[in-house]
């Protein structure tokens, strides 16, 4: 069974110049990239932290290896994100939290393999982070659970 099929939630994969998104989770694929996943943006009404931590934990379990994630966010402190990871039993060393200026976001995004966008409250908007991920040449991994 594929990695995608093993995940509990439904997701939509939006590729961007990647032949197979899940190749990016194979060890040795794009070794120049420091992070497997990246989330860029705020947390609040539309985007909750827990789904990102849960996804990261599930990928670590399914792939049986350390999947890393970069959070580019000004809305939550590093400690808040690390505490959330710890509450789910996730190794906090897999998470990097960076607060950068807007003009530095692209450079940070380019250090990751896949952009992640999990919307807690479904709506019809595209979201700025989608455009940022695609601009950085990242495939986009987003939830597509419409029956919540």
mmCIF file of N, CA and C in Angstrom:
data_model
loop_
_atom_site.group_PDB
_atom_site.id
_atom_site.type_symbol
_atom_site.label_atom_id
_atom_site.label_comp_id
_atom_site.label_asym_id
_atom_site.label_seq_id
_atom_site.Cartn_x
_atom_site.Cartn_y
_atom_site.Cartn_z
ATOM 1 N N UNK A 1 0.850 -1.174 0.000
ATOM 2 C CA UNK A 1 0.000 0.000 0.000
ATOM 3 C C UNK A 1 0.899 1.242 0.000
ATOM 4 N N UNK A 2 0.525 2.234 -0.783
ATOM 5 C CA UNK A 2 1.349 3.436 -0.912
ATOM 6 C C UNK A 2 1.310 4.268 0.360
ATOM 7 N N UNK A 3 2.297 5.137 0.523
ATOM 8 C CA UNK A 3 2.346 6.055 1.655
ATOM 9 C C UNK A 3 1.075 6.880 1.699
ATOM 10 N N UNK A 4 0.646 7.367 0.556
ATOM 11 C CA UNK A 4 -0.554 8.195 0.488
ATOM 12 C C UNK A 4 -1.775 7.437 0.989
ATOM 13 N N UNK A 5 -1.910 6.188 0.624
ATOM 14 C CA UNK A 5 -3.065 5.391 1.020
ATOM 15 C C UNK A 5 -3.057 5.072 2.506
ATOM 16 N N UNK A 6 -1.896 5.032 3.119
ATOM 17 C CA UNK A 6 -1.795 4.698 4.536
ATOM 18 C C UNK A 6 -2.180 5.858 5.455
ATOM 19 N N UNK A 7 -2.215 7.062 4.934
ATOM 20 C CA UNK A 7 -2.559 8.201 5.778
ATOM 21 C C UNK A 7 -4.047 8.190 6.081
ATOM 22 N N UNK A 8 -4.392 8.564 7.295
ATOM 23 C CA UNK A 8 -5.785 8.512 7.733
ATOM 24 C C UNK A 8 -6.655 9.519 7.005
ATOM 25 N N UNK A 9 -6.148 10.711 6.788
ATOM 26 C CA UNK A 9 -6.929 11.772 6.170
ATOM 27 C C UNK A 9 -6.777 11.733 4.654
ATOM 28 N N UNK A 10 -7.708 12.334 3.965
ATOM 29 C CA UNK A 10 -7.631 12.430 2.511
ATOM 30 C C UNK A 10 -6.813 13.664 2.153
ATOM 31 N N UNK A 11 -5.967 13.539 1.164
ATOM 32 C CA UNK A 11 -5.124 14.645 0.747
ATOM 33 C C UNK A 11 -5.180 14.777 -0.756
ATOM 34 N N UNK A 12 -4.900 15.941 -1.228
ATOM 35 C CA UNK A 12 -4.797 16.201 -2.660
ATOM 36 C C UNK A 12 -3.347 16.571 -2.927
ATOM 37 N N UNK A 13 -2.722 15.936 -3.870
ATOM 38 C CA UNK A 13 -1.336 16.231 -4.215
ATOM 39 C C UNK A 13 -1.343 17.114 -5.459
ATOM 40 N N UNK A 14 -0.695 18.250 -5.357
ATOM 41 C CA UNK A 14 -0.592 19.161 -6.485
ATOM 42 C C UNK A 14 0.881 19.215 -6.872
ATOM 43 N N UNK A 15 1.296 18.445 -7.889
ATOM 44 C CA UNK A 15 2.712 18.389 -8.234
ATOM 45 C C UNK A 15 3.178 19.650 -8.947
ATOM 46 N N UNK A 16 4.429 19.951 -8.786
ATOM 47 C CA UNK A 16 5.041 21.093 -9.452
ATOM 48 C C UNK A 16 6.455 20.686 -9.843
ATOM 49 N N UNK A 17 6.604 20.166 -11.029
ATOM 50 C CA UNK A 17 7.897 19.755 -11.567
ATOM 51 C C UNK A 17 8.499 18.555 -10.841
ATOM 52 N N UNK A 18 7.694 17.780 -10.163
ATOM 53 C CA UNK A 18 8.169 16.564 -9.536
ATOM 54 C C UNK A 18 7.451 15.397 -10.202
ATOM 55 N N UNK A 19 8.176 14.380 -10.677
ATOM 56 C CA UNK A 19 7.508 13.255 -11.332
ATOM 57 C C UNK A 19 6.608 12.488 -10.368
ATOM 58 N N UNK A 20 7.068 12.264 -9.156
ATOM 59 C CA UNK A 20 6.276 11.576 -8.140
ATOM 60 C C UNK A 20 6.541 12.268 -6.808
ATOM 61 N N UNK A 21 5.493 12.778 -6.208
ATOM 62 C CA UNK A 21 5.661 13.508 -4.952
ATOM 63 C C UNK A 21 6.337 12.667 -3.887
ATOM 64 N N UNK A 22 5.925 11.420 -3.742
ATOM 65 C CA UNK A 22 6.457 10.638 -2.644
ATOM 66 C C UNK A 22 7.885 10.156 -2.884
ATOM 67 N N UNK A 23 8.418 10.341 -4.102
ATOM 68 C CA UNK A 23 9.845 10.125 -4.290
ATOM 69 C C UNK A 23 10.626 11.073 -3.392
ATOM 70 N N UNK A 24 10.030 12.233 -3.096
ATOM 71 C CA UNK A 24 10.736 13.217 -2.282
ATOM 72 C C UNK A 24 10.925 12.740 -0.850
ATOM 73 N N UNK A 25 10.199 11.693 -0.447
ATOM 74 C CA UNK A 25 10.383 11.158 0.896
ATOM 75 C C UNK A 25 11.373 10.006 0.934
ATOM 76 N N UNK A 26 11.917 9.639 -0.218
ATOM 77 C CA UNK A 26 12.922 8.590 -0.283
ATOM 78 C C UNK A 26 14.252 9.167 0.165
ATOM 79 N N UNK A 27 14.922 8.452 1.051
ATOM 80 C CA UNK A 27 16.217 8.937 1.505
ATOM 81 C C UNK A 27 17.157 9.071 0.315
ATOM 82 N N UNK A 28 17.881 10.153 0.265
ATOM 83 C CA UNK A 28 18.805 10.403 -0.827
ATOM 84 C C UNK A 28 18.201 11.205 -1.957
ATOM 85 N N UNK A 29 16.887 11.418 -1.950
ATOM 86 C CA UNK A 29 16.234 12.207 -3.003
ATOM 87 C C UNK A 29 16.404 13.677 -2.663
ATOM 88 N N UNK A 30 16.961 14.437 -3.546
ATOM 89 C CA UNK A 30 17.299 15.842 -3.317
ATOM 90 C C UNK A 30 18.100 16.015 -2.019
ATOM 91 N N UNK A 31 19.267 15.399 -1.944
ATOM 92 C CA UNK A 31 20.045 15.478 -0.697
ATOM 93 C C UNK A 31 20.475 16.900 -0.335
ATOM 94 N N UNK A 32 20.432 17.811 -1.298
ATOM 95 C CA UNK A 32 20.815 19.195 -1.006
ATOM 96 C C UNK A 32 19.748 19.930 -0.200
ATOM 97 N N UNK A 33 18.556 19.366 -0.128
ATOM 98 C CA UNK A 33 17.464 19.993 0.609
ATOM 99 C C UNK A 33 17.550 19.587 2.074
ATOM 100 N N UNK A 34 17.454 20.562 2.965
ATOM 101 C CA UNK A 34 17.629 20.325 4.391
ATOM 102 C C UNK A 34 16.380 19.753 5.057
ATOM 103 N N UNK A 35 15.195 20.107 4.542
ATOM 104 C CA UNK A 35 13.940 19.701 5.180
ATOM 105 C C UNK A 35 13.076 18.901 4.209
ATOM 106 N N UNK A 36 12.351 17.925 4.750
ATOM 107 C CA UNK A 36 11.412 17.166 3.928
ATOM 108 C C UNK A 36 10.155 17.992 3.651
ATOM 109 N N UNK A 37 9.634 18.657 4.673
ATOM 110 C CA UNK A 37 8.393 19.420 4.571
ATOM 111 C C UNK A 37 8.601 20.850 5.047
ATOM 112 N N UNK A 38 7.738 21.740 4.563
ATOM 113 C CA UNK A 38 7.765 23.114 5.046
ATOM 114 C C UNK A 38 6.332 23.628 5.127
ATOM 115 N N UNK A 39 6.077 24.410 6.172
ATOM 116 C CA UNK A 39 4.830 25.163 6.279
ATOM 117 C C UNK A 39 5.214 26.615 6.455
ATOM 118 N N UNK A 40 4.642 27.466 5.635
ATOM 119 C CA UNK A 40 4.895 28.899 5.730
ATOM 120 C C UNK A 40 3.573 29.614 5.956
ATOM 121 N N UNK A 41 3.462 30.330 7.050
ATOM 122 C CA UNK A 41 2.243 31.085 7.297
ATOM 123 C C UNK A 41 1.896 31.153 8.763
ATOM 124 N N UNK A 42 0.724 31.678 9.011
ATOM 125 C CA UNK A 42 0.264 31.858 10.382
ATOM 126 C C UNK A 42 -0.605 30.690 10.820
ATOM 127 N N UNK A 43 -0.885 30.658 12.096
ATOM 128 C CA UNK A 43 -1.811 29.680 12.657
ATOM 129 C C UNK A 43 -2.947 30.449 13.300
ATOM 130 N N UNK A 44 -4.146 29.935 13.145
ATOM 131 C CA UNK A 44 -5.316 30.599 13.696
ATOM 132 C C UNK A 44 -6.568 29.904 13.200
ATOM 133 N N UNK A 45 -7.528 30.683 12.777
ATOM 134 C CA UNK A 45 -8.822 30.148 12.354
ATOM 135 C C UNK A 45 -8.699 29.171 11.186
ATOM 136 N N UNK A 46 -7.948 29.520 10.148
ATOM 137 C CA UNK A 46 -7.864 28.682 8.947
ATOM 138 C C UNK A 46 -6.866 27.557 9.088
ATOM 139 N N UNK A 47 -5.806 27.804 9.773
ATOM 140 C CA UNK A 47 -4.718 26.828 9.860
ATOM 141 C C UNK A 47 -4.395 26.557 11.324
ATOM 142 N N UNK A 48 -4.654 25.344 11.755
ATOM 143 C CA UNK A 48 -4.357 24.918 13.120
ATOM 144 C C UNK A 48 -3.050 24.127 13.101
ATOM 145 N N UNK A 49 -2.325 24.185 14.192
ATOM 146 C CA UNK A 49 -1.028 23.518 14.280
ATOM 147 C C UNK A 49 -1.152 21.996 14.339
ATOM 148 N N UNK A 50 -2.109 21.479 15.077
ATOM 149 C CA UNK A 50 -2.192 20.037 15.316
ATOM 150 C C UNK A 50 -2.184 19.179 14.046
ATOM 151 N N UNK A 51 -2.942 19.514 13.002
ATOM 152 C CA UNK A 51 -2.889 18.653 11.804
ATOM 153 C C UNK A 51 -1.491 18.525 11.200
ATOM 154 N N UNK A 52 -0.670 19.559 11.315
ATOM 155 C CA UNK A 52 0.700 19.498 10.787
ATOM 156 C C UNK A 52 1.551 18.549 11.621
ATOM 157 N N UNK A 53 1.395 18.626 12.922
ATOM 158 C CA UNK A 53 2.154 17.742 13.809
ATOM 159 C C UNK A 53 1.711 16.294 13.602
ATOM 160 N N UNK A 54 0.401 16.075 13.477
ATOM 161 C CA UNK A 54 -0.124 14.727 13.255
ATOM 162 C C UNK A 54 0.388 14.149 11.934
ATOM 163 N N UNK A 55 0.366 14.958 10.868
ATOM 164 C CA UNK A 55 0.886 14.495 9.577
ATOM 165 C C UNK A 55 2.357 14.129 9.689
ATOM 166 N N UNK A 56 3.154 14.973 10.333
ATOM 167 C CA UNK A 56 4.585 14.702 10.481
ATOM 168 C C UNK A 56 4.808 13.410 11.260
ATOM 169 N N UNK A 57 4.050 13.217 12.329
ATOM 170 C CA UNK A 57 4.191 11.991 13.120
ATOM 171 C C UNK A 57 3.825 10.766 12.281
ATOM 172 N N UNK A 58 2.726 10.838 11.524
ATOM 173 C CA UNK A 58 2.306 9.705 10.694
ATOM 174 C C UNK A 58 3.340 9.375 9.625
ATOM 175 N N UNK A 59 3.899 10.396 8.992
ATOM 176 C CA UNK A 59 4.922 10.138 7.979
ATOM 177 C C UNK A 59 6.150 9.482 8.592
ATOM 178 N N UNK A 60 6.541 9.910 9.791
ATOM 179 C CA UNK A 60 7.674 9.281 10.468
ATOM 180 C C UNK A 60 7.389 7.811 10.751
ATOM 181 N N UNK A 61 6.161 7.499 11.149
ATOM 182 C CA UNK A 61 5.790 6.118 11.444
ATOM 183 C C UNK A 61 5.723 5.280 10.168
ATOM 184 N N UNK A 62 5.075 5.800 9.147
ATOM 185 C CA UNK A 62 4.889 5.060 7.901
ATOM 186 C C UNK A 62 6.215 4.803 7.204
ATOM 187 N N UNK A 63 7.062 5.835 7.156
ATOM 188 C CA UNK A 63 8.333 5.706 6.443
ATOM 189 C C UNK A 63 9.427 5.091 7.306
ATOM 190 N N UNK A 64 9.172 5.014 8.608
ATOM 191 C CA UNK A 64 10.140 4.455 9.551
ATOM 192 C C UNK A 64 11.491 5.156 9.458
ATOM 193 N N UNK A 65 11.419 6.468 9.353
ATOM 194 C CA UNK A 65 12.646 7.277 9.349
ATOM 195 C C UNK A 65 12.310 8.678 9.843
ATOM 196 N N UNK A 66 13.327 9.476 10.056
ATOM 197 C CA UNK A 66 13.134 10.837 10.543
ATOM 198 C C UNK A 66 12.757 11.765 9.393
ATOM 199 N N UNK A 67 11.500 12.161 9.344
ATOM 200 C CA UNK A 67 11.016 13.145 8.385
ATOM 201 C C UNK A 67 11.071 14.496 9.088
ATOM 202 N N UNK A 68 11.708 15.463 8.460
ATOM 203 C CA UNK A 68 11.904 16.765 9.089
ATOM 204 C C UNK A 68 10.947 17.804 8.522
ATOM 205 N N UNK A 69 10.668 18.830 9.345
ATOM 206 C CA UNK A 69 9.748 19.874 8.903
ATOM 207 C C UNK A 69 10.220 21.232 9.390
ATOM 208 N N UNK A 70 10.124 22.187 8.471
ATOM 209 C CA UNK A 70 10.446 23.580 8.757
ATOM 210 C C UNK A 70 9.139 24.351 8.877
ATOM 211 N N UNK A 71 9.001 25.105 9.948
ATOM 212 C CA UNK A 71 7.863 26.007 10.130
ATOM 213 C C UNK A 71 8.354 27.437 9.995
ATOM 214 N N UNK A 72 7.804 28.171 9.039
ATOM 215 C CA UNK A 72 8.089 29.599 8.890
ATOM 216 C C UNK A 72 6.844 30.326 9.373
ATOM 217 N N UNK A 73 6.864 30.761 10.617
ATOM 218 C CA UNK A 73 5.664 31.355 11.193
ATOM 219 C C UNK A 73 6.029 32.388 12.239
ATOM 220 N N UNK A 74 5.262 33.454 12.221
ATOM 221 C CA UNK A 74 5.417 34.490 13.241
ATOM 222 C C UNK A 74 4.299 34.436 14.272
ATOM 223 N N UNK A 75 3.261 33.624 14.000
ATOM 224 C CA UNK A 75 2.086 33.646 14.870
ATOM 225 C C UNK A 75 2.230 32.761 16.108
ATOM 226 N N UNK A 76 3.096 31.756 16.053
ATOM 227 C CA UNK A 76 3.348 30.913 17.215
ATOM 228 C C UNK A 76 4.835 30.896 17.505
ATOM 229 N N UNK A 77 5.167 30.859 18.777
ATOM 230 C CA UNK A 77 6.572 30.811 19.165
ATOM 231 C C UNK A 77 7.144 29.422 18.921
ATOM 232 N N UNK A 78 8.447 29.360 18.883
ATOM 233 C CA UNK A 78 9.134 28.077 18.728
ATOM 234 C C UNK A 78 8.706 27.135 19.848
ATOM 235 N N UNK A 79 8.633 27.655 21.077
ATOM 236 C CA UNK A 79 8.262 26.815 22.217
ATOM 237 C C UNK A 79 6.857 26.238 22.062
ATOM 238 N N UNK A 80 5.913 27.014 21.554
ATOM 239 C CA UNK A 80 4.541 26.530 21.371
ATOM 240 C C UNK A 80 4.513 25.376 20.368
ATOM 241 N N UNK A 81 5.273 25.497 19.289
ATOM 242 C CA UNK A 81 5.307 24.442 18.270
ATOM 243 C C UNK A 81 6.021 23.202 18.809
ATOM 244 N N UNK A 82 7.120 23.382 19.503
ATOM 245 C CA UNK A 82 7.855 22.257 20.091
ATOM 246 C C UNK A 82 7.010 21.566 21.155
ATOM 247 N N UNK A 83 6.301 22.338 21.981
ATOM 248 C CA UNK A 83 5.438 21.736 23.008
ATOM 249 C C UNK A 83 4.324 20.905 22.370
ATOM 250 N N UNK A 84 3.770 21.387 21.264
ATOM 251 C CA UNK A 84 2.737 20.626 20.555
ATOM 252 C C UNK A 84 3.320 19.308 20.041
ATOM 253 N N UNK A 85 4.511 19.363 19.474
ATOM 254 C CA UNK A 85 5.174 18.144 18.982
ATOM 255 C C UNK A 85 5.382 17.154 20.128
ATOM 256 N N UNK A 86 5.871 17.659 21.242
ATOM 257 C CA UNK A 86 6.105 16.796 22.400
ATOM 258 C C UNK A 86 4.806 16.174 22.905
ATOM 259 N N UNK A 87 3.713 16.930 22.853
ATOM 260 C CA UNK A 87 2.430 16.402 23.350
ATOM 261 C C UNK A 87 1.931 15.235 22.498
ATOM 262 N N UNK A 88 2.377 15.146 21.260
ATOM 263 C CA UNK A 88 2.024 14.016 20.387
ATOM 264 C C UNK A 88 3.110 12.943 20.374
ATOM 265 N N UNK A 89 4.116 13.107 21.210
ATOM 266 C CA UNK A 89 5.180 12.121 21.273
ATOM 267 C C UNK A 89 6.136 12.182 20.098
ATOM 268 N N UNK A 90 6.200 13.335 19.438
ATOM 269 C CA UNK A 90 7.073 13.512 18.282
ATOM 270 C C UNK A 90 8.403 14.098 18.728
ATOM 271 N N UNK A 91 9.483 13.588 18.191
ATOM 272 C CA UNK A 91 10.813 14.094 18.507
ATOM 273 C C UNK A 91 10.936 15.541 18.028
ATOM 274 N N UNK A 92 11.100 16.467 18.946
ATOM 275 C CA UNK A 92 11.149 17.887 18.596
ATOM 276 C C UNK A 92 12.379 18.247 17.770
ATOM 277 N N UNK A 93 13.367 17.373 17.723
ATOM 278 C CA UNK A 93 14.551 17.649 16.907
ATOM 279 C C UNK A 93 14.244 17.553 15.415
ATOM 280 N N UNK A 94 13.102 17.013 15.069
ATOM 281 C CA UNK A 94 12.701 16.918 13.666
ATOM 282 C C UNK A 94 12.096 18.220 13.164
ATOM 283 N N UNK A 95 11.885 19.164 14.071
ATOM 284 C CA UNK A 95 11.195 20.414 13.744
ATOM 285 C C UNK A 95 12.147 21.593 13.888
ATOM 286 N N UNK A 96 12.104 22.459 12.888
ATOM 287 C CA UNK A 96 12.838 23.722 12.941
ATOM 288 C C UNK A 96 11.812 24.837 12.789
ATOM 289 N N UNK A 97 11.903 25.833 13.636
ATOM 290 C CA UNK A 97 11.000 26.979 13.582
ATOM 291 C C UNK A 97 11.838 28.223 13.319
ATOM 292 N N UNK A 98 11.483 28.935 12.250
ATOM 293 C CA UNK A 98 12.238 30.120 11.852
ATOM 294 C C UNK A 98 11.275 31.286 11.659
ATOM 295 N N UNK A 99 11.647 32.416 12.182
ATOM 296 C CA UNK A 99 10.883 33.647 11.993
ATOM 297 C C UNK A 99 11.712 34.524 11.062
ATOM 298 N N UNK A 100 11.285 34.646 9.811
ATOM 299 C CA UNK A 100 12.049 35.406 8.823
ATOM 300 C C UNK A 100 11.216 36.558 8.269
ATOM 301 N N UNK A 101 11.913 37.518 7.713
ATOM 302 C CA UNK A 101 11.229 38.611 7.021
ATOM 303 C C UNK A 101 10.656 38.079 5.712
ATOM 304 N N UNK A 102 9.650 38.753 5.190
ATOM 305 C CA UNK A 102 8.965 38.307 3.983
ATOM 306 C C UNK A 102 9.922 38.117 2.802
ATOM 307 N N UNK A 103 10.917 38.982 2.686
ATOM 308 C CA UNK A 103 11.835 38.858 1.549
ATOM 309 C C UNK A 103 12.791 37.670 1.675
ATOM 310 N N UNK A 104 12.810 36.991 2.821
ATOM 311 C CA UNK A 104 13.662 35.818 3.021
ATOM 312 C C UNK A 104 12.896 34.500 2.896
ATOM 313 N N UNK A 105 11.565 34.575 2.742
ATOM 314 C CA UNK A 105 10.736 33.369 2.718
ATOM 315 C C UNK A 105 11.115 32.451 1.554
ATOM 316 N N UNK A 106 11.258 32.982 0.365
ATOM 317 C CA UNK A 106 11.573 32.168 -0.804
ATOM 318 C C UNK A 106 12.849 31.363 -0.592
ATOM 319 N N UNK A 107 13.876 31.985 -0.072
ATOM 320 C CA UNK A 107 15.147 31.288 0.168
ATOM 321 C C UNK A 107 14.948 30.130 1.144
ATOM 322 N N UNK A 108 14.157 30.342 2.190
ATOM 323 C CA UNK A 108 13.890 29.283 3.156
ATOM 324 C C UNK A 108 13.085 28.145 2.524
ATOM 325 N N UNK A 109 12.072 28.506 1.728
ATOM 326 C CA UNK A 109 11.243 27.495 1.076
ATOM 327 C C UNK A 109 12.070 26.604 0.156
ATOM 328 N N UNK A 110 13.036 27.177 -0.515
ATOM 329 C CA UNK A 110 13.871 26.412 -1.438
ATOM 330 C C UNK A 110 14.711 25.352 -0.738
ATOM 331 N N UNK A 111 14.796 25.415 0.595
ATOM 332 C CA UNK A 111 15.536 24.421 1.367
ATOM 333 C C UNK A 111 14.711 23.193 1.725
ATOM 334 N N UNK A 112 13.458 23.143 1.236
ATOM 335 C CA UNK A 112 12.565 22.021 1.551
ATOM 336 C C UNK A 112 12.180 21.269 0.288
ATOM 337 N N UNK A 113 11.674 20.059 0.464
ATOM 338 C CA UNK A 113 11.257 19.219 -0.657
ATOM 339 C C UNK A 113 9.787 19.393 -1.010
ATOM 340 N N UNK A 114 8.930 19.613 -0.004
ATOM 341 C CA UNK A 114 7.491 19.646 -0.207
ATOM 342 C C UNK A 114 6.861 20.725 0.669
ATOM 343 N N UNK A 115 5.974 21.525 0.080
ATOM 344 C CA UNK A 115 5.203 22.502 0.833
ATOM 345 C C UNK A 115 3.913 21.867 1.318
ATOM 346 N N UNK A 116 3.528 22.143 2.557
ATOM 347 C CA UNK A 116 2.333 21.549 3.148
ATOM 348 C C UNK A 116 1.329 22.641 3.487
ATOM 349 N N UNK A 117 0.064 22.367 3.151
ATOM 350 C CA UNK A 117 -1.011 23.335 3.388
ATOM 351 C C UNK A 117 -2.250 22.565 3.819
ATOM 352 N N UNK A 118 -2.506 22.498 5.119
ATOM 353 C CA UNK A 118 -3.643 21.768 5.673
ATOM 354 C C UNK A 118 -4.635 22.780 6.219
ATOM 355 N N UNK A 119 -5.779 22.892 5.594
ATOM 356 C CA UNK A 119 -6.763 23.897 5.997
ATOM 357 C C UNK A 119 -7.701 23.289 7.034
ATOM 358 N N UNK A 120 -7.788 23.923 8.201
ATOM 359 C CA UNK A 120 -8.652 23.427 9.272
ATOM 360 C C UNK A 120 -10.115 23.746 9.010
ATOM 361 N N UNK A 121 -10.396 24.861 8.386
ATOM 362 C CA UNK A 121 -11.755 25.251 8.044
ATOM 363 C C UNK A 121 -11.822 25.421 6.531
ATOM 364 N N UNK A 122 -12.479 24.496 5.878
ATOM 365 C CA UNK A 122 -12.531 24.460 4.424
ATOM 366 C C UNK A 122 -13.209 25.709 3.867
ATOM 367 N N UNK A 123 -12.600 26.255 2.852
ATOM 368 C CA UNK A 123 -13.190 27.359 2.097
ATOM 369 C C UNK A 123 -12.693 27.257 0.669
ATOM 370 N N UNK A 124 -12.999 28.233 -0.122
ATOM 371 C CA UNK A 124 -12.642 28.146 -1.538
ATOM 372 C C UNK A 124 -11.404 28.954 -1.903
ATOM 373 N N UNK A 125 -10.697 29.471 -0.951
ATOM 374 C CA UNK A 125 -9.547 30.321 -1.269
ATOM 375 C C UNK A 125 -8.310 29.489 -1.601
ATOM 376 N N UNK A 126 -7.444 30.088 -2.359
ATOM 377 C CA UNK A 126 -6.207 29.441 -2.756
ATOM 378 C C UNK A 126 -5.144 29.600 -1.672
ATOM 379 N N UNK A 127 -5.025 30.758 -1.099
ATOM 380 C CA UNK A 127 -4.032 30.982 -0.058
ATOM 381 C C UNK A 127 -2.699 31.413 -0.635
ATOM 382 N N UNK A 128 -2.099 32.401 0.000
ATOM 383 C CA UNK A 128 -0.815 32.942 -0.455
ATOM 384 C C UNK A 128 0.275 31.878 -0.415
ATOM 385 N N UNK A 129 0.238 31.024 0.594
ATOM 386 C CA UNK A 129 1.305 30.021 0.708
ATOM 387 C C UNK A 129 1.336 29.088 -0.500
ATOM 388 N N UNK A 130 0.179 28.829 -1.112
ATOM 389 C CA UNK A 130 0.152 28.001 -2.321
ATOM 390 C C UNK A 130 1.012 28.634 -3.405
ATOM 391 N N UNK A 131 0.839 29.907 -3.607
ATOM 392 C CA UNK A 131 1.611 30.633 -4.621
ATOM 393 C C UNK A 131 3.091 30.652 -4.239
ATOM 394 N N UNK A 132 3.385 30.848 -2.959
ATOM 395 C CA UNK A 132 4.781 30.854 -2.514
ATOM 396 C C UNK A 132 5.442 29.506 -2.765
ATOM 397 N N UNK A 133 4.742 28.410 -2.446
ATOM 398 C CA UNK A 133 5.307 27.076 -2.671
ATOM 399 C C UNK A 133 5.575 26.838 -4.156
ATOM 400 N N UNK A 134 4.607 27.152 -4.982
ATOM 401 C CA UNK A 134 4.765 26.932 -6.416
ATOM 402 C C UNK A 134 5.877 27.814 -6.973
ATOM 403 N N UNK A 135 5.990 29.032 -6.480
ATOM 404 C CA UNK A 135 7.067 29.927 -6.923
ATOM 405 C C UNK A 135 8.435 29.345 -6.573
ATOM 406 N N UNK A 136 8.509 28.667 -5.431
ATOM 407 C CA UNK A 136 9.772 28.063 -5.002
ATOM 408 C C UNK A 136 10.028 26.732 -5.706
ATOM 409 N N UNK A 137 9.088 26.285 -6.562
ATOM 410 C CA UNK A 137 9.260 25.028 -7.285
ATOM 411 C C UNK A 137 8.923 23.804 -6.466
ATOM 412 N N UNK A 138 8.176 23.978 -5.370
ATOM 413 C CA UNK A 138 7.832 22.863 -4.507
ATOM 414 C C UNK A 138 6.513 22.224 -4.930
ATOM 415 N N UNK A 139 6.428 20.902 -4.827
ATOM 416 C CA UNK A 139 5.108 20.303 -4.962
ATOM 417 C C UNK A 139 4.321 20.654 -3.701
ATOM 418 N N UNK A 140 3.028 20.661 -3.814
ATOM 419 C CA UNK A 140 2.172 21.073 -2.707
ATOM 420 C C UNK A 140 1.385 19.876 -2.206
ATOM 421 N N UNK A 141 1.431 19.649 -0.922
ATOM 422 C CA UNK A 141 0.684 18.577 -0.284
ATOM 423 C C UNK A 141 -0.356 19.229 0.598
ATOM 424 N N UNK A 142 -1.639 19.058 0.259
ATOM 425 C CA UNK A 142 -2.684 19.705 1.053
ATOM 426 C C UNK A 142 -3.824 18.748 1.312
ATOM 427 N N UNK A 143 -4.531 18.998 2.399
ATOM 428 C CA UNK A 143 -5.667 18.147 2.702
ATOM 429 C C UNK A 143 -6.819 18.477 1.793
ATOM 430 N N UNK A 144 -7.610 17.500 1.570
ATOM 431 C CA UNK A 144 -8.762 17.684 0.688
ATOM 432 C C UNK A 144 -9.971 17.017 1.315
ATOM 433 N N UNK A 145 -9.991 17.003 2.635
ATOM 434 C CA UNK A 145 -11.076 16.373 3.389
ATOM 435 C C UNK A 145 -12.256 17.324 3.396
ATOM 436 N N UNK A 146 -13.290 17.013 2.642
ATOM 437 C CA UNK A 146 -14.418 17.927 2.519
ATOM 438 C C UNK A 146 -15.606 17.520 3.364
ATOM 439 N N UNK A 147 -15.554 16.365 3.999
ATOM 440 C CA UNK A 147 -16.697 15.934 4.793
ATOM 441 C C UNK A 147 -16.467 16.073 6.285
ATOM 442 N N UNK A 148 -15.697 17.076 6.694
ATOM 443 C CA UNK A 148 -15.465 17.302 8.124
ATOM 444 C C UNK A 148 -16.627 18.022 8.739
#
